[in-house]
PDB file of C-alpha atoms in Angstrom:
ATOM      1  CA  GLN A  44      -3.006  -3.998  30.895  1.00 82.00           C
ATOM      2  CA  VAL A  45      -1.399  -0.856  32.293  1.00 88.00           C
ATOM      3  CA  GLN A  46      -3.897   1.713  33.484  1.00 94.00           C
ATOM      4  CA  LEU A  47      -3.507   5.070  35.208  1.00 96.00           C
ATOM      5  CA  VAL A  48      -6.561   6.966  36.421  1.00 97.00           C
ATOM      6  CA  GLU A  49      -6.311  10.524  37.704  1.00 98.00           C
ATOM      7  CA  SER A  50      -8.861  12.162  39.965  1.00 98.00           C
ATOM      8  CA  GLY A  51      -9.235  15.054  42.374  1.00 98.00           C
ATOM      9  CA  GLY A  52      -9.224  17.969  39.981  1.00 98.00           C
ATOM     10  CA  GLY A  53     -11.702  20.781  40.128  1.00 98.00           C
ATOM     11  CA  LEU A  54     -12.085  24.484  40.717  1.00 98.00           C
ATOM     12  CA  ALA A  55     -10.040  26.323  43.324  1.00 98.00           C
ATOM     13  CA  GLN A  56      -9.544  29.959  44.181  1.00 98.00           C
ATOM     14  CA  PRO A  57      -6.092  31.531  44.081  1.00 98.00           C
ATOM     15  CA  GLY A  58      -4.313  30.538  47.267  1.00 98.00           C
ATOM     16  CA  GLY A  59      -6.462  27.448  47.647  1.00 98.00           C
ATOM     17  CA  SER A  60      -5.555  23.774  47.624  1.00 98.00           C
ATOM     18  CA  LEU A  61      -6.375  20.579  45.784  1.00 98.00           C
ATOM     19  CA  ARG A  62      -5.083  17.025  46.073  1.00 98.00           C
ATOM     20  CA  LEU A  63      -4.801  14.928  42.955  1.00 98.00           C
ATOM     21  CA  SER A  64      -4.691  11.143  42.955  1.00 98.00           C
ATOM     22  CA  CYS A  65      -3.384   8.696  40.371  1.00 96.00           C
ATOM     23  CA  ALA A  66      -4.461   5.091  40.776  1.00 95.00           C
ATOM     24  CA  ALA A  67      -2.238   2.615  38.938  1.00 93.00           C
ATOM     25  CA  SER A  68      -2.894  -0.956  37.874  1.00 92.00           C
ATOM     26  CA  GLY A  69      -1.320  -3.532  35.585  1.00 89.00           C
ATOM     27  CA  PHE A  70       2.260  -3.066  36.779  1.00 82.00           C
ATOM     28  CA  THR A  71       4.310  -3.147  39.948  1.00 75.00           C
ATOM     29  CA  PHE A  72       3.805   0.383  41.175  1.00 73.00           C
ATOM     30  CA  SER A  73       6.598   0.304  43.740  1.00 73.00           C
ATOM     31  CA  HIS A  74       9.207  -0.519  41.074  1.00 77.00           C
ATOM     32  CA  TYR A  75       8.535   2.554  38.941  1.00 82.00           C
ATOM     33  CA  THR A  76       9.280   6.213  39.002  1.00 90.00           C
ATOM     34  CA  MET A  77       5.960   8.040  38.914  1.00 93.00           C
ATOM     35  CA  SER A  78       5.404  11.574  37.754  1.00 96.00           C
ATOM     36  CA  TRP A  79       2.917  14.354  37.144  1.00 98.00           C
ATOM     37  CA  ALA A  80       2.738  16.592  34.101  1.00 98.00           C
ATOM     38  CA  ARG A  81       0.300  19.266  33.019  1.00 98.00           C
ATOM     39  CA  GLN A  82      -0.881  20.931  29.856  1.00 98.00           C
ATOM     40  CA  ALA A  83      -2.770  24.177  29.492  1.00 97.00           C
ATOM     41  CA  PRO A  84      -4.703  24.971  26.299  1.00 93.00           C
ATOM     42  CA  GLY A  85      -2.319  26.117  23.590  1.00 95.00           C
ATOM     43  CA  LYS A  86       0.740  25.274  25.658  1.00 97.00           C
ATOM     44  CA  GLU A  87       3.204  22.415  25.681  1.00 97.00           C
ATOM     45  CA  LEU A  88       3.039  19.504  28.059  1.00 97.00           C
ATOM     46  CA  GLU A  89       5.372  20.171  30.975  1.00 98.00           C
ATOM     47  CA  TRP A  90       6.673  18.116  33.838  1.00 98.00           C
ATOM     48  CA  VAL A  91       5.473  19.104  37.304  1.00 98.00           C
ATOM     49  CA  SER A  92       6.834  16.536  39.747  1.00 98.00           C
ATOM     50  CA  GLY A  93       8.276  13.055  40.140  1.00 95.00           C
ATOM     51  CA  ILE A  94       8.770  10.472  42.854  1.00 94.00           C
ATOM     52  CA  TYR A  95      11.401   7.733  42.717  1.00 89.00           C
ATOM     53  CA  SER A  96      11.046   4.145  43.850  1.00 75.00           C
ATOM     54  CA  ASP A  97      14.692   3.843  44.944  1.00 65.00           C
ATOM     55  CA  TYR A  98      14.994   7.352  46.379  1.00 56.00           C
ATOM     56  CA  SER A  99      18.343   7.831  44.682  1.00 52.00           C
ATOM     57  CA  GLU A 100      17.623  11.484  43.857  1.00 56.00           C
ATOM     58  CA  GLY A 101      17.942  13.460  47.052  1.00 59.00           C
ATOM     59  CA  ASP A 102      14.838  12.892  49.126  1.00 69.00           C
ATOM     60  CA  GLY A 103      13.339  10.884  46.300  1.00 89.00           C
ATOM     61  CA  THR A 104      11.275  13.646  44.747  1.00 93.00           C
ATOM     62  CA  TRP A 105      11.643  16.242  42.020  1.00 94.00           C
ATOM     63  CA  TYR A 106       9.711  19.441  41.322  1.00 97.00           C
ATOM     64  CA  ALA A 107       9.610  21.968  38.556  1.00 98.00           C
ATOM     65  CA  ASP A 108      10.763  25.398  39.682  1.00 98.00           C
ATOM     66  CA  SER A 109       7.308  26.798  39.020  1.00 98.00           C
ATOM     67  CA  VAL A 110       5.702  24.611  41.700  1.00 98.00           C
ATOM     68  CA  LYS A 111       8.553  24.080  44.147  1.00 98.00           C
ATOM     69  CA  GLY A 112       7.516  24.867  47.697  1.00 98.00           C
ATOM     70  CA  ARG A 113       3.822  24.741  46.827  1.00 98.00           C
ATOM     71  CA  PHE A 114       3.258  21.193  45.553  1.00 98.00           C
ATOM     72  CA  THR A 115       4.118  17.926  47.286  1.00 97.00           C
ATOM     73  CA  ILE A 116       4.212  14.504  45.644  1.00 96.00           C
ATOM     74  CA  SER A 117       3.770  11.309  47.629  1.00 94.00           C
ATOM     75  CA  GLY A 118       2.904   7.678  47.050  1.00 90.00           C
ATOM     76  CA  ASP A 119       1.164   4.795  48.759  1.00 89.00           C
ATOM     77  CA  ASN A 120       2.527   1.493  47.494  1.00 82.00           C
ATOM     78  CA  ALA A 121      -0.180  -0.531  49.237  1.00 84.00           C
ATOM     79  CA  LYS A 122      -2.845   1.403  47.350  1.00 90.00           C
ATOM     80  CA  ASN A 123      -0.847   1.684  44.103  1.00 90.00           C
ATOM     81  CA  THR A 124      -1.556   5.385  44.187  1.00 92.00           C
ATOM     82  CA  VAL A 125       0.511   8.532  43.776  1.00 94.00           C
ATOM     83  CA  TYR A 126      -0.705  11.902  45.024  1.00 96.00           C
ATOM     84  CA  LEU A 127      -0.016  15.523  44.251  1.00 98.00           C
ATOM     85  CA  GLN A 128      -0.905  17.944  47.020  1.00 98.00           C
ATOM     86  CA  MET A 129      -1.224  21.410  45.516  1.00 98.00           C
ATOM     87  CA  ASN A 130      -1.192  24.390  47.866  1.00 98.00           C
ATOM     88  CA  SER A 131      -1.059  28.132  47.277  1.00 98.00           C
ATOM     89  CA  LEU A 132      -2.587  27.632  43.866  1.00 98.00           C
ATOM     90  CA  LYS A 133      -2.152  30.302  41.220  1.00 98.00           C
ATOM     91  CA  PRO A 134      -4.127  30.991  38.038  1.00 98.00           C
ATOM     92  CA  GLY A 135      -1.040  29.826  36.128  1.00 97.00           C
ATOM     93  CA  ASP A 136      -1.568  26.348  37.571  1.00 98.00           C
ATOM     94  CA  THR A 137      -4.732  25.984  35.505  1.00 98.00           C
ATOM     95  CA  ALA A 138      -4.190  22.962  33.261  1.00 98.00           C
ATOM     96  CA  ARG A 139      -5.092  19.365  32.728  1.00 98.00           C
ATOM     97  CA  TYR A 140      -2.911  17.234  34.987  1.00 98.00           C
ATOM     98  CA  TYR A 141      -1.674  13.787  33.982  1.00 98.00           C
ATOM     99  CA  CYS A 142       0.302  11.093  35.736  1.00 97.00           C
ATOM    100  CA  ALA A 143       2.846   8.808  34.097  1.00 96.00           C
ATOM    101  CA  ASN A 144       5.377   6.119  34.938  1.00 93.00           C
ATOM    102  CA  LEU A 145       8.336   8.115  33.634  1.00 93.00           C
ATOM    103  CA  ASP A 146      11.283   9.956  35.151  1.00 92.00           C
ATOM    104  CA  PRO A 147      10.794  13.680  34.485  1.00 94.00           C
ATOM    105  CA  GLN A 148      14.506  14.380  34.943  1.00 93.00           C
ATOM    106  CA  ILE A 149      15.589  12.169  32.041  1.00 93.00           C
ATOM    107  CA  THR A 150      12.502  11.956  29.827  1.00 93.00           C
ATOM    108  CA  ILE A 151      11.077  14.515  27.442  1.00 94.00           C
ATOM    109  CA  PRO A 152       7.447  15.322  28.337  1.00 95.00           C
ATOM    110  CA  THR A 153       5.623  13.469  25.616  1.00 95.00           C
ATOM    111  CA  MET A 154       2.771  10.984  25.661  1.00 95.00           C
ATOM    112  CA  LYS A 155       4.378   9.004  22.849  1.00 95.00           C
ATOM    113  CA  VAL A 156       6.345   7.015  25.426  1.00 92.00           C
ATOM    114  CA  GLY A 157       5.491   5.426  28.717  1.00 91.00           C
ATOM    115  CA  SER A 158       2.032   5.049  30.193  1.00 92.00           C
ATOM    116  CA  TRP A 159      -0.281   7.983  30.836  1.00 95.00           C
ATOM    117  CA  GLY A 160      -3.675   8.534  32.342  1.00 95.00           C
ATOM    118  CA  GLN A 161      -6.539  10.505  30.836  1.00 97.00           C
ATOM    119  CA  GLY A 162      -5.898  13.477  33.089  1.00 98.00           C
ATOM    120  CA  THR A 163      -7.914  15.560  35.504  1.00 98.00           C
ATOM    121  CA  GLN A 164      -8.721  19.230  35.012  1.00 98.00           C
ATOM    122  CA  VAL A 165      -7.543  21.840  37.489  1.00 98.00           C
ATOM    123  CA  THR A 166      -8.904  25.357  37.227  1.00 98.00           C
ATOM    124  CA  VAL A 167      -7.696  28.165  39.482  1.00 98.00           C
ATOM    125  CA  SER A 168      -9.874  31.233  39.266  1.00 97.00           C
ATOM    126  CA  SER A 169     -11.678  33.716  41.464  1.00 93.00           C
TER     127      SER A 169
END
């Protein structure tokens, strides 16, 4: 059974930081592209970042323009976990964050395909 469990969300002030974790089980983590997406109330699901098992795309990571330079994705194959370090947070980053085993550069952001976690809430407010 494939399972993805996100954690690490919470409340942060503008300019603050949070680190999200996604623990994977039921598949070979190191053989998959892993990604983060987010969805704010009333808005569409959008890709945030991705990390590639073969590092064929530049340095092996991808970021949406809205988070580039502020967020960093990384993975630990031994722990079957992918992380999203979020710095310089803005109120616009407020959303529920999900991880998935999909390539954000070639896949439409939809939970109808792939495997997704239940998400973790991130709220940025003063």
